[in-house]
Coordinates of C-alpha atoms and ligand atoms in Angstrom, one line a residue:
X1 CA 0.0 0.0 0.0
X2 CA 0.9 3.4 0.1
X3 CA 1.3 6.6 2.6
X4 CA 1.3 9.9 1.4
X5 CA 2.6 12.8 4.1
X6 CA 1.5 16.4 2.9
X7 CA 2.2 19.5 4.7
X8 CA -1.1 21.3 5.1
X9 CA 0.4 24.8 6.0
X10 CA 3.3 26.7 4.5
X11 CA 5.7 24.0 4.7
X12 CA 8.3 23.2 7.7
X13 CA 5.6 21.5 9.5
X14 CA 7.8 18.3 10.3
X15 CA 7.3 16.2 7.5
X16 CA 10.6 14.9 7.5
X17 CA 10.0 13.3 11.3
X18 CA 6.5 12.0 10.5
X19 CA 8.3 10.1 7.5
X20 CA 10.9 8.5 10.3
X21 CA 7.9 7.7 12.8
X22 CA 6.3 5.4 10.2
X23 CA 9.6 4.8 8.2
X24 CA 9.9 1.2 9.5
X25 CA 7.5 -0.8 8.0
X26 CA 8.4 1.4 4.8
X27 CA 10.7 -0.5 2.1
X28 CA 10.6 2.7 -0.7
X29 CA 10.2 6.8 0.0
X30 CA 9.4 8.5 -2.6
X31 CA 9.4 12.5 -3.4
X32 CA 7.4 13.4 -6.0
X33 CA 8.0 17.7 -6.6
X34 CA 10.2 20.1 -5.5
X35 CA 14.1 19.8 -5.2
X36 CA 16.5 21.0 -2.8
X37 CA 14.7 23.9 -1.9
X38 CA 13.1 21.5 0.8
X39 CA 14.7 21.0 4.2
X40 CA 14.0 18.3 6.6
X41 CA 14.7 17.2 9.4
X42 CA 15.2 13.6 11.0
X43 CA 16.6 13.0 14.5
X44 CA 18.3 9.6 14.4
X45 CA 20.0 7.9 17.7
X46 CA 20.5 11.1 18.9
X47 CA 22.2 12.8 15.4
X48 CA 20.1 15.1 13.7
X49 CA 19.9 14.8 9.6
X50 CA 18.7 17.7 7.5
X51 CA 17.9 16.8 4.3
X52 CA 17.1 18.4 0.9
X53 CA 17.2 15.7 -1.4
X54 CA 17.7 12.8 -0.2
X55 CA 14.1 11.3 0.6
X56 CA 14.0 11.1 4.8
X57 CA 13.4 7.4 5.0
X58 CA 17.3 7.0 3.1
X59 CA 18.9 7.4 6.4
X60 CA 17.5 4.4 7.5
X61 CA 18.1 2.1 5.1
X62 CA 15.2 2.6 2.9
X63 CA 15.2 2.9 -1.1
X64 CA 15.0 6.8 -1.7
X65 CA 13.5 7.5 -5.2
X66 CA 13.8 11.2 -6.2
X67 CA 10.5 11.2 -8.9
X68 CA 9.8 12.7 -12.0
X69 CA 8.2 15.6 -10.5
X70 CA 11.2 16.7 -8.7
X71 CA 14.0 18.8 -10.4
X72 CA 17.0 17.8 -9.2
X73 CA 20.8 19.5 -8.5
X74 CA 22.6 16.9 -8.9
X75 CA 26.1 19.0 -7.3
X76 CA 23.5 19.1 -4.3
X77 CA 22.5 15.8 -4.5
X78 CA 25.9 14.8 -4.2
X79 CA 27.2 16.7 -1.8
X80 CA 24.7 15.4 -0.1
X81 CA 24.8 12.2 -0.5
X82 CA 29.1 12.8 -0.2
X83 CA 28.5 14.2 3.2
X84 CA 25.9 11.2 4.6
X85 CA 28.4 9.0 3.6
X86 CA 31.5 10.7 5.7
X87 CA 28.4 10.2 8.5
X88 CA 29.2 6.3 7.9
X89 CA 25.5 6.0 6.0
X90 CA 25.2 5.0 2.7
X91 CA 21.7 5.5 1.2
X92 CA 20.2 3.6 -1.7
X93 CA 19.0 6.5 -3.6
X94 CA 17.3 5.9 -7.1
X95 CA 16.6 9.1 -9.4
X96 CA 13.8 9.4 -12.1
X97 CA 15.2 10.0 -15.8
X98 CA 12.3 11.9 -16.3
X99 CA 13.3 14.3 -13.6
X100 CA 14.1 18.0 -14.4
X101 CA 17.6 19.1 -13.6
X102 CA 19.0 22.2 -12.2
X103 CA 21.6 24.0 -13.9
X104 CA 23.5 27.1 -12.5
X105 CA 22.1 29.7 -14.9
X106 CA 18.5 28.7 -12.9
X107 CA 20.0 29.5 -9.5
X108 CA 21.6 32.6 -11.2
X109 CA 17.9 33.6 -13.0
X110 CA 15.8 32.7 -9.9
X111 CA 17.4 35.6 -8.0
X112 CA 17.9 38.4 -10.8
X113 CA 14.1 37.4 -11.2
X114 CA 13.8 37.8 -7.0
X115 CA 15.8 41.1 -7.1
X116 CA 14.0 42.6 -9.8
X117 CA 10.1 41.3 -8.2
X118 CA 10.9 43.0 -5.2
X119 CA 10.8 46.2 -6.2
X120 CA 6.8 45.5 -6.3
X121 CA 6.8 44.0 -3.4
X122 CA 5.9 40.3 -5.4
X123 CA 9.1 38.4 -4.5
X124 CA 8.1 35.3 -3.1
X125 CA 11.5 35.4 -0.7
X126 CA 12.3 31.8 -2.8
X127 CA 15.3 29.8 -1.3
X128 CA 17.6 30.5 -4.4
X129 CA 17.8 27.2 -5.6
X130 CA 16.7 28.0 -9.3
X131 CA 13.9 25.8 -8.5
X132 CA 11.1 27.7 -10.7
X133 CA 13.6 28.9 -13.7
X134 CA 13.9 24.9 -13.9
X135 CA 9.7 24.7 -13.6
X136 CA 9.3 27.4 -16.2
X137 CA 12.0 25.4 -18.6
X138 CA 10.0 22.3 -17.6
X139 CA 6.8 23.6 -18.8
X140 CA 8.4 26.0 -22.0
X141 CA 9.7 22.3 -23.4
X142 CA 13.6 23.2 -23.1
X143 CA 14.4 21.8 -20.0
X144 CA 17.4 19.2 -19.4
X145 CA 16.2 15.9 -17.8
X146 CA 18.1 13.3 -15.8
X147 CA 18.2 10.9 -18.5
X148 CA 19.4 13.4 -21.2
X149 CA 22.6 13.5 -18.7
X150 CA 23.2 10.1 -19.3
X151 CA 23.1 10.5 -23.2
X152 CA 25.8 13.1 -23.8
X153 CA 25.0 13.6 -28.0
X154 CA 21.3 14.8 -26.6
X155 CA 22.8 16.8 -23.6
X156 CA 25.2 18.6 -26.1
X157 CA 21.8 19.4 -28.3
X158 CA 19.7 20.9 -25.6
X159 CA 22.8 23.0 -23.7
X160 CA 23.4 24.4 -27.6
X161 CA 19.3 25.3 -28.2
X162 CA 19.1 26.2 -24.6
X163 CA 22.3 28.2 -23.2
X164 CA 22.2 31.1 -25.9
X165 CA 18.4 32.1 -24.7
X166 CA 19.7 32.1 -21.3
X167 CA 22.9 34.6 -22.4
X168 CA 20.6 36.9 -23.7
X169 CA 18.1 36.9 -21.2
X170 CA 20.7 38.3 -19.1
X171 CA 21.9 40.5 -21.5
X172 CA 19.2 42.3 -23.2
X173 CA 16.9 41.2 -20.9
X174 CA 18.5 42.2 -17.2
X175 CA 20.7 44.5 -19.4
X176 CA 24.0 42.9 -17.3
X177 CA 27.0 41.2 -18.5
X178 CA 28.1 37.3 -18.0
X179 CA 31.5 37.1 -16.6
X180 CA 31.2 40.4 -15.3
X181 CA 27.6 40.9 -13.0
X182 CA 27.0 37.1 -13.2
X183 CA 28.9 34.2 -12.7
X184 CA 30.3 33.2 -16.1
X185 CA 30.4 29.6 -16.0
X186 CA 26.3 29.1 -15.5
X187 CA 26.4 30.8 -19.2
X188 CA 29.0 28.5 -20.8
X189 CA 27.8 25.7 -22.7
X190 CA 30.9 23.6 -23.1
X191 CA 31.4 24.2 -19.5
X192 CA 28.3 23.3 -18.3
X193 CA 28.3 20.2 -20.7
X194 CA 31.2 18.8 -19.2
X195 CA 29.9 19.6 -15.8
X196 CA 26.6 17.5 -16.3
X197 CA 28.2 14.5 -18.3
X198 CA 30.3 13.5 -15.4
X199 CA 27.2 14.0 -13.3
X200 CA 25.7 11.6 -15.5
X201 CA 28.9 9.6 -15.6
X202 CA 28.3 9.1 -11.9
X203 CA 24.5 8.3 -11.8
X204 CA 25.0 5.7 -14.1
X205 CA 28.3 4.6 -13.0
X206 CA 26.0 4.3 -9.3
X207 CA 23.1 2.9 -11.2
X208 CA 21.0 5.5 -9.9
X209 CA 18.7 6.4 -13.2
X210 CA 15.1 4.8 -12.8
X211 CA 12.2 4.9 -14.6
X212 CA 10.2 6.0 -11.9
X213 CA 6.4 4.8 -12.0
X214 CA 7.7 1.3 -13.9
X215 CA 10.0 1.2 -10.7
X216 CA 7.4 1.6 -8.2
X217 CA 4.5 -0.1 -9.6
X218 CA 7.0 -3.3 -9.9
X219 CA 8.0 -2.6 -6.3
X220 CA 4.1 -2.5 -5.0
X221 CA 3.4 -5.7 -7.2
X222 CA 6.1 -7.9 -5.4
X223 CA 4.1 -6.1 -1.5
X224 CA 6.3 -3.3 -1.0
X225 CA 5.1 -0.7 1.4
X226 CA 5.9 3.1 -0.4
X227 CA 5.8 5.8 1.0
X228 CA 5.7 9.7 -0.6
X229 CA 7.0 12.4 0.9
X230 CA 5.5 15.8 0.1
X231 CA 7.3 18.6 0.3
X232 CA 6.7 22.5 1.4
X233 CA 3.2 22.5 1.6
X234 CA -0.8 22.9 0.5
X235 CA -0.5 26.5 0.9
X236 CA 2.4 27.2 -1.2
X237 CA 1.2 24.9 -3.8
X238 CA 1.5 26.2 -7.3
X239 CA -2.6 25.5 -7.9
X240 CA -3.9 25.6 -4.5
X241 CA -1.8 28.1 -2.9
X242 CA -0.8 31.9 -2.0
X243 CA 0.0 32.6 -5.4
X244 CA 2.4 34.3 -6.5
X245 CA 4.3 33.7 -2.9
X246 CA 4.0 30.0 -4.2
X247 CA 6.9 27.6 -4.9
X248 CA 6.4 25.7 -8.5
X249 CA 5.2 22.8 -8.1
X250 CA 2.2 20.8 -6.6
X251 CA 2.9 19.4 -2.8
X252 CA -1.0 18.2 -3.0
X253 CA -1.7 14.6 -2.3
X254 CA -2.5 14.5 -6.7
X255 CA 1.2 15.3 -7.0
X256 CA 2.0 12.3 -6.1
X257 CA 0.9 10.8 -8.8
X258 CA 1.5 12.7 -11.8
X259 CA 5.0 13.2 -9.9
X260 CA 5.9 9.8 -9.6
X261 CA 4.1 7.9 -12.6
X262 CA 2.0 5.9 -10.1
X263 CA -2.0 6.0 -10.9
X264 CA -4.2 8.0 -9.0
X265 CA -6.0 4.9 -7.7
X266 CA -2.5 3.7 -5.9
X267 CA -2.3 6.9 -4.2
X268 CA -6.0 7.4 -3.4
X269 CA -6.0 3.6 -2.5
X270 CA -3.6 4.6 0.6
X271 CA -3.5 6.7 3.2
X272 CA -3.2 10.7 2.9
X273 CA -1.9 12.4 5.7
X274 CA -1.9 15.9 6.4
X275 CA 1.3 17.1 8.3
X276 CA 0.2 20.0 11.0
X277 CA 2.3 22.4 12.8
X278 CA 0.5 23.4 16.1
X279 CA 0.9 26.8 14.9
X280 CA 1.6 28.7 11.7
X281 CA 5.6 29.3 10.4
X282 CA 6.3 31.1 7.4
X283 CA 9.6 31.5 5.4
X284 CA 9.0 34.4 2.6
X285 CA 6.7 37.1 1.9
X286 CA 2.9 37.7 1.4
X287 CA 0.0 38.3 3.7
X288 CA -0.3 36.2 6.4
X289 CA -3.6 37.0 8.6
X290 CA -2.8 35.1 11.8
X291 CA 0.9 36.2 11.8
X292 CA 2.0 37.2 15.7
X293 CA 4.6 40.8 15.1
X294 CA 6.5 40.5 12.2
X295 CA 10.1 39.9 10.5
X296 CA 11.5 42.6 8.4
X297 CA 12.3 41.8 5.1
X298 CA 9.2 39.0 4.8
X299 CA 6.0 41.1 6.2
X300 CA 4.5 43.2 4.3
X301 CA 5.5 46.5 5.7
X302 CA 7.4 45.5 8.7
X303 CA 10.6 47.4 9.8
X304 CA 14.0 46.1 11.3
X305 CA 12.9 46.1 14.6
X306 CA 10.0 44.0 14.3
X307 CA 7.3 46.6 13.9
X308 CA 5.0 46.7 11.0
X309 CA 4.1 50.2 9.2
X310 CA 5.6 52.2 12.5
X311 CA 3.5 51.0 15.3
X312 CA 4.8 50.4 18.7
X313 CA 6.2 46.5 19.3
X314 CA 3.5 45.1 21.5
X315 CA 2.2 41.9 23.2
X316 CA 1.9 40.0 19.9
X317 CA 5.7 40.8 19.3
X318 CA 7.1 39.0 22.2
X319 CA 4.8 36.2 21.7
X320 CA 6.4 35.7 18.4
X321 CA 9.8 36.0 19.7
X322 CA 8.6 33.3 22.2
X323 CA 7.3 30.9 19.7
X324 CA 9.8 31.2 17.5
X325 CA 13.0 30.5 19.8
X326 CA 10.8 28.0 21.6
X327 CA 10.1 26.4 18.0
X328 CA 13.9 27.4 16.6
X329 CA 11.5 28.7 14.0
X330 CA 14.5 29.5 11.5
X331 CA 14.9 27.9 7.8
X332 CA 16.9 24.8 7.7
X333 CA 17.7 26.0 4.1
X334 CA 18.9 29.5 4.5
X335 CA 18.7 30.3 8.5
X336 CA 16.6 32.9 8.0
X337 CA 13.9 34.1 10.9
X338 CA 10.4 32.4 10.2
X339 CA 7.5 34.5 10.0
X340 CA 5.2 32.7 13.0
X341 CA 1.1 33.3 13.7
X342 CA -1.5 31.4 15.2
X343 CA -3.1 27.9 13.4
X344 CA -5.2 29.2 10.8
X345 CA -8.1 26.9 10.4
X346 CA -9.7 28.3 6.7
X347 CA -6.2 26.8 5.9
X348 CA -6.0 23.6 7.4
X349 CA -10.2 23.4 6.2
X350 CA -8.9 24.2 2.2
X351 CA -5.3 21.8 2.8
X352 CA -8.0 19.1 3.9
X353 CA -10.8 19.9 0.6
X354 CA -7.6 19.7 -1.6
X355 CA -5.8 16.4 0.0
X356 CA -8.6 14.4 1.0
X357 CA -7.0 13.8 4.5
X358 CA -7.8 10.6 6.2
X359 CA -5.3 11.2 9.1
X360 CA -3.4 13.9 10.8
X361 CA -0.2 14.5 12.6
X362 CA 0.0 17.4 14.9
X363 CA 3.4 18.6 15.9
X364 CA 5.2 20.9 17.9
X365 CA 2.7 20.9 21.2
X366 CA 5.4 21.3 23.4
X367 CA 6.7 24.5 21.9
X368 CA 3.2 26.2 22.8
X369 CA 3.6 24.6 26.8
X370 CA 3.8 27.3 28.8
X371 CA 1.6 30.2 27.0
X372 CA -1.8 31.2 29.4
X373 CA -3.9 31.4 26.4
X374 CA -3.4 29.2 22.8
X375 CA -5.3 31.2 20.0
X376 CA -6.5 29.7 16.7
X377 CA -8.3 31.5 13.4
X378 CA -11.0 29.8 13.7
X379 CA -12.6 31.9 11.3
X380 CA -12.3 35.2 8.8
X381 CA -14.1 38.5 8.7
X382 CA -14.4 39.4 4.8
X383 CA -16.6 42.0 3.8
X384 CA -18.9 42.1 7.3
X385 CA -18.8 38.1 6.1
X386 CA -17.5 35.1 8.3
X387 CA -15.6 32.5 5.8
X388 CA -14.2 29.1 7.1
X389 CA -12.0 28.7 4.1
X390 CA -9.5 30.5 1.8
X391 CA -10.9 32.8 -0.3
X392 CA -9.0 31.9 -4.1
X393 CA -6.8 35.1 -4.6
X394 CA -3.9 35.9 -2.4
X395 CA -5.4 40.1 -3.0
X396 CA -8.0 38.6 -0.8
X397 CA -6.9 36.7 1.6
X398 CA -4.6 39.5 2.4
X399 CA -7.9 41.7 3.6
X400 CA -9.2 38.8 5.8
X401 CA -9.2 39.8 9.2
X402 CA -9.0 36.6 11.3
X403 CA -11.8 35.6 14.3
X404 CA -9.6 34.0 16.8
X405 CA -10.5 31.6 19.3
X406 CA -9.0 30.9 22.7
X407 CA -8.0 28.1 24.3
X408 CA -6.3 27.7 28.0
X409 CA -2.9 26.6 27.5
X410 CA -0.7 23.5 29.0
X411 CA 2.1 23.7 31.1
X412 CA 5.6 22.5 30.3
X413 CA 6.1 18.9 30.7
X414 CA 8.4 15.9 30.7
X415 CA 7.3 15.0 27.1
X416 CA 9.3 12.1 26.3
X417 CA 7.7 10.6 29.5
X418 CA 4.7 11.5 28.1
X419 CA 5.2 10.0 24.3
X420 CA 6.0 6.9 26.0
X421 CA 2.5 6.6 28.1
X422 CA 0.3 7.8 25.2
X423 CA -2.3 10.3 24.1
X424 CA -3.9 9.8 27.4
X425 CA -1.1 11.5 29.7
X426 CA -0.9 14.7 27.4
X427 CA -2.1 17.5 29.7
X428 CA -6.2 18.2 29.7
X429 CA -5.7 21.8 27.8
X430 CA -3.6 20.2 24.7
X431 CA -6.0 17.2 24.2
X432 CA -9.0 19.8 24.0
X433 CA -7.1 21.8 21.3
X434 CA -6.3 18.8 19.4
X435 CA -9.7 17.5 19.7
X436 CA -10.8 21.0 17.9
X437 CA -8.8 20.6 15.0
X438 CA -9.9 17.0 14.7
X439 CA -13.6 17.6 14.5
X440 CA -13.0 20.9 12.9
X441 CA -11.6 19.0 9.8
X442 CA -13.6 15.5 10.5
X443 CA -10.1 13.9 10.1
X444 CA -8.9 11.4 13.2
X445 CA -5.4 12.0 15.0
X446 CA -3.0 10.0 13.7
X447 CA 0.4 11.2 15.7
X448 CA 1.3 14.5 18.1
X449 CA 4.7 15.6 17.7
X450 CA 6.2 17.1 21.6
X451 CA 9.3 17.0 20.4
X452 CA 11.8 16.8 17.5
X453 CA 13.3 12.9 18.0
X454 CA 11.2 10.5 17.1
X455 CA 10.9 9.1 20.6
X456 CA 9.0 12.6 21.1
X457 CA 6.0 11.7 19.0
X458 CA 2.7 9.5 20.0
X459 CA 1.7 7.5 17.6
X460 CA -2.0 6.8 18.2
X461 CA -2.5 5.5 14.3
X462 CA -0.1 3.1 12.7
X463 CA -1.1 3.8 9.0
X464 CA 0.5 0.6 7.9
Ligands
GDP501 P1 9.8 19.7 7.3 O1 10.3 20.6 6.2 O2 8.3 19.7 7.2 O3 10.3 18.3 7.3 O4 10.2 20.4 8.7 P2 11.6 21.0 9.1 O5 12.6 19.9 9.3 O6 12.0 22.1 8.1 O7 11.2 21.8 10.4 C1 10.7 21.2 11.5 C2 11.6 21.4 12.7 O8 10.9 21.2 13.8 C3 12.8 20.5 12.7 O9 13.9 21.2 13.4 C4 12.3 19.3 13.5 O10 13.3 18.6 14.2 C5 11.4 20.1 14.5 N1 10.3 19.3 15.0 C6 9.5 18.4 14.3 N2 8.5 18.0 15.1 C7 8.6 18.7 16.3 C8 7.8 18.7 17.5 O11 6.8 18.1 17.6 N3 8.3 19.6 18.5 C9 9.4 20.3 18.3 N4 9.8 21.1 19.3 N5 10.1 20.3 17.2 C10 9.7 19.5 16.2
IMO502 P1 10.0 22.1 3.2 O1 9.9 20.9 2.4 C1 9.0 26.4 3.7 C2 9.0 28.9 0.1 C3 10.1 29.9 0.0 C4 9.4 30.9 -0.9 C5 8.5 30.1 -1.8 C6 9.2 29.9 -3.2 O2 11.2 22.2 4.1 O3 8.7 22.3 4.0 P2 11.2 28.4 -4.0 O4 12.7 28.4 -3.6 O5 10.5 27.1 -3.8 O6 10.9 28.9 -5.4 O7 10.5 29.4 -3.0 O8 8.4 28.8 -1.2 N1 9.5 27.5 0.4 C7 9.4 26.8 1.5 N2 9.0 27.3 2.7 N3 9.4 25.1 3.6 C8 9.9 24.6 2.4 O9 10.2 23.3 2.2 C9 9.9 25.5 1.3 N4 10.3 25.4 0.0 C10 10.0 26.6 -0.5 O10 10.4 30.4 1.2 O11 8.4 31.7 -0.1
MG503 MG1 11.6 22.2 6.0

C-alpha cells in the first residue's frame, strides 16, 4: 500500500520526522515535486539529519526514489549524499530519468528574477535554488532531464538550443553582462556540458537512473510498502496556494501521482496524511492573517525592529519572539527568521478539501507549553462576512481579518515521558485543542509531535 505525508500549511511542519515515525515498516520513499529547496529534518539515535534531497526514509536504510516531479541539482545531490556517507550512511537513492535538472544559470535567474520582483513588493522570498527557472524550462519544453545526462550527444543538443536564450536573457533582458555581474560559468555551454556529463557519468556509473512509476508499480506488485513524501506545503502549492508567494510545483496529495508515474488509484487507495504544525511558520513574503509581530524583510510592511508600518512592538511581538526560539522557528535551508502566527483553520479546512486527509499528525505541542492562552483563526471577517476557508486570490486573503478563538494553554512537561504513556497522559488543555482541530476538519489523529526525535511523538495510528 501506500502513505502519502503532505504539509497542510506553508511548509516546515515536520514532515521529514512524520516520515521517520512510520519509516519502519516502509521499504521505498518516494518524493514526487520540489528539489533542494526542501529542508528536513530527521533526528536519528541522537544525530540530527537535515535533508534536501535525499528522501527522509534513506537514512534508514530505505530505497530513496527522487521522482519525476522533482528537479534535481545533482552538485547538491551529491554533496549530499558525499557528506551522509563521511556520516558512515550509505543510502540507496534511485533518481527518475524523467526528472528536471538544475543547472547554474536557474540559480543565477531565480534571483535576478527575485531582485527585480521586489521592487513590487511580489518576490516570493524563494530559497535561491533555481527551482522555478527549472519549472518554467520544464513547462516551455527546453528543460534538461536526468536521462538526457546520461546520453551526452542529446545533452550537447539541448545545452546548444538552450544556453544562448539564457545569455541573452541576461543580456538584453536584465541588461547585465556574464562574466562580469554574473557568474560566467552558469552561461558557458561547453562548461556546463562537461559539468553534467560526469554528473551523468556518476549516476550511471552508481546505477541510480530509474524509470520511476515502472519502478514503483514493480515494487508494489512484489508487497512493497511506499511511502511519498511531500514537500513544502498545501498553501504554497502552485494550484492551491498563495500565489504568487508559491513555490512551482504541486505538494497536493494529486502530485503524487502525476510526480511519480503511479496511478491516481495507488495513491487514493492509501493513506493521505496531512502534516500540522501546532501553529503557523512562514519563510517568505505575502499576507499572512494570523501572523503574531513581524520579520523585516518577509512582512509586508514590517521594519528592522519587528514593527509593521511604525507602530509600537506590543504583546503580539514577544509572543512571536517566544514561539519562535521555543520552535527554533529559522529555515533549515537559508537560517533565516520564520514569520510565526497562530493555526489558521480556513487553511487547514482548504489543505484538507484539496488532500482528502484521512489522518493527521500534529506537531510541535510542546513548543506552545507554557503560554496562558493558545489562540487559533477559527474563522475570517471578509466583507462584514464570516468565511471558514480561503478565499482563491492571495489580494483577498490578504484583507481577511481573522476571528480567533482561545483556548487555556498546557504547562511544560516531561514530554518524552509522556510519548511513552500515550495520548492519554498529554495535559487536559492540549488534548482539547487537538480534539478542535480533529472535528474541525472531520479527520482522526493520527500522531502528536512534543518534540523533535522521534521518541518525542505519540503514535496513536499506525497507517500501515
Ligand atoms: P519539514 O520541512 O516539514 O520536514 O520540517 P523542518 O525539518 O524544516 O522543520 C521542522 C523542525 O521542527 C525541525 O527542526 C524538527 O526537528 C522540529 N520538529 C518536528 N516536530 C517537532 C515537534 O513536535 N516539536 C518540536 N519542538 N520540534 C519538532
Ligand atoms: P519544506 O519541504 C517552507 C518557500 C520559499 C518561498 C517560496 C518559493 O522544508 O517544508 P522556491 O525556492 O521554492 O521557489 O521558493 O516557497 N519554500 C518553503 N517554505 N518550507 C519549504 O520546504 C519551502 N520550500 C520553498 O520560502 O516563499
Ligand atoms: Mg523544512
Amino acid at each position: 500500500m501506500t502513505v502519502t505525508i503532505v504539509g497542510s500549511q506553508l511548509g516546515d511542519e515536520g514532515k521529514g520526522g512524520i516520515v521517520d515515525v512510520y519509516g519502519d515498516a516502509v521499504d521505498v520513499v518516494v518524493r514526487y515535486q520540489g528539489g533542494d529547496n526542501a529542508g528536513h529534518t530527521v533526528v536519528y539515535e541522537g544525530d540530527e539529519y537535515k535533508l534536501s534531497l535525499v528522501p527522509s526514509g534513506a537514512v534508514r536504510g530505505k530505497v530513496g526514489v527522487l521522482g519525476n516531479g522533482c528537479v534535481v541539482n545533482p552538485a547538491t545531490l551529491f554533496e549530499e549524499l558525499d557528506a551522509l556517507a563521511d556520516r558512515g550512511l550509505s543510502p540507496d537513492v534511485r533518481i527518475a530519468e524523467r526528472a528536471h535538472a538544475i543547472l547554474p544559470y536557474h540559480r543565477v535567474l531565480d534571483g535576478l528574477e527575485e531582485d527585480v520582483k521586489s521592487d513590487d513588493d511580489l518576490a516570493a522570498g524563494t530559497t535561491g535554488r533555481g527551482i522555478g527557472p527549472t519549472y518554467e524550462d520544464k513547462a516551455g519544453r527546453r528543460g534538461i532531464r536526468i536521462g538526457d545526462l546520461l546520453a551526452p550527444a542529446t545533452l550537447r543538443d539541448r545545452l546548444e538550443y538552450v544556453v544562448p536564450q539564457k545569455r541573452a536573457l541576461v543580456e538584453d533582458v536584465y541588461d547585465l553582462e556574464i562574466g562580469e555581474d554574473v557568474d560566467g560559468t552558469a552561461f558557458d555551454a561547453d562548461d556546463l556540458f562537461e559539468t553534467y556529463r560526469a554528473f551523468g557519468e556518476r549516476i550511471a556509473a552508481e546505477d541510480m537512473a530509474v524509470n520511476c512509476g515502472a519502478f514503483l508499480n514493480r515494487r508494489l506488485e512484489a508487497g512493497d510498502e511506499v511511502m511519498f513524501e511531500g514537500a513544502q506545503g498545501t498553501s504554497i502549492d502552485i494550484d492551491h496556494g498563495i500565489y504568487p508567494y508559491v513555490t512551482s510545483s504541486n505538494p497536493t496529495a494529486g502530485g503524487a501521482a502525476v510526480g511519480s508515474g503511479v496511478g491516481p488509484t495507488v495513491v487514493g487507495g492509501g493513506e493521505v496524511i496531512g502534516i500540522i504544525k501546532s501553529y503557523l511558520s512562514r519563510v517568505g513574503t505575502g499576507p499572512l492573517p494570523t501572523e503574531l509581530g513581524s520579520v523585516a524583510g518577509q512582512t509586508p510592511g514590517a521594519e528592522d525592529d519587528g514593527t509593521v508600518d511604525g507602530d509600537a512592538a506590543d504583546e503580539d511581538t514577544d509572543l512571536a519572539t517566544y514561539i519562535r526560539d521555543e520552535g527554533g522557528e529559522y529555515g533549515t535551508v537559508t537560517g533565516r527568521p520564520r514569520r510565526v502566527g497562530w493555526l489558521d483553520m480556513p487553511m487547514l479546512r482548504h489543505a484538507t478539501n484539496t488532500n482528502g486527509f484521512t489522518g493527521l499528525a500534529v506537531n510541535h505541542l510542546d513548543v506552545l507549553a507554557g503560554l496562558e492562552t493558545v489562540a487559533v483563526g477559527h474563522a475570517y471577517r471578509l466583507d462584514g462576512e464570516t468565511l471558514l476557508t480561503m478565499p482563491p486570490t492571495t489580494e483577498r486573503w490578504g484583507d481577511c481579518e481573522a476571528e480567533l478563538r482561545r483556548f487555556d494553554g498546557w504547562p511544560e512537561a516531561e514530554w518524552g515521558a509522556i510519548a511513552e504513556a500515550g495520548y492519554e497522559a498529554l495535559p487536559e488543555n492540549a488534548r482539547a485543542y487537538l480534539e478542535y482541530i480533529s472535528a474541525e476538519l472531520d479527520t482522526p489523529i493520527y500522531a502528536v509531535g512534543v518534540g523533535p526525535g522521534r521518541e518525542e511523538t505519540i503514535v496513536v495510528e499506525s497507517p500501515f
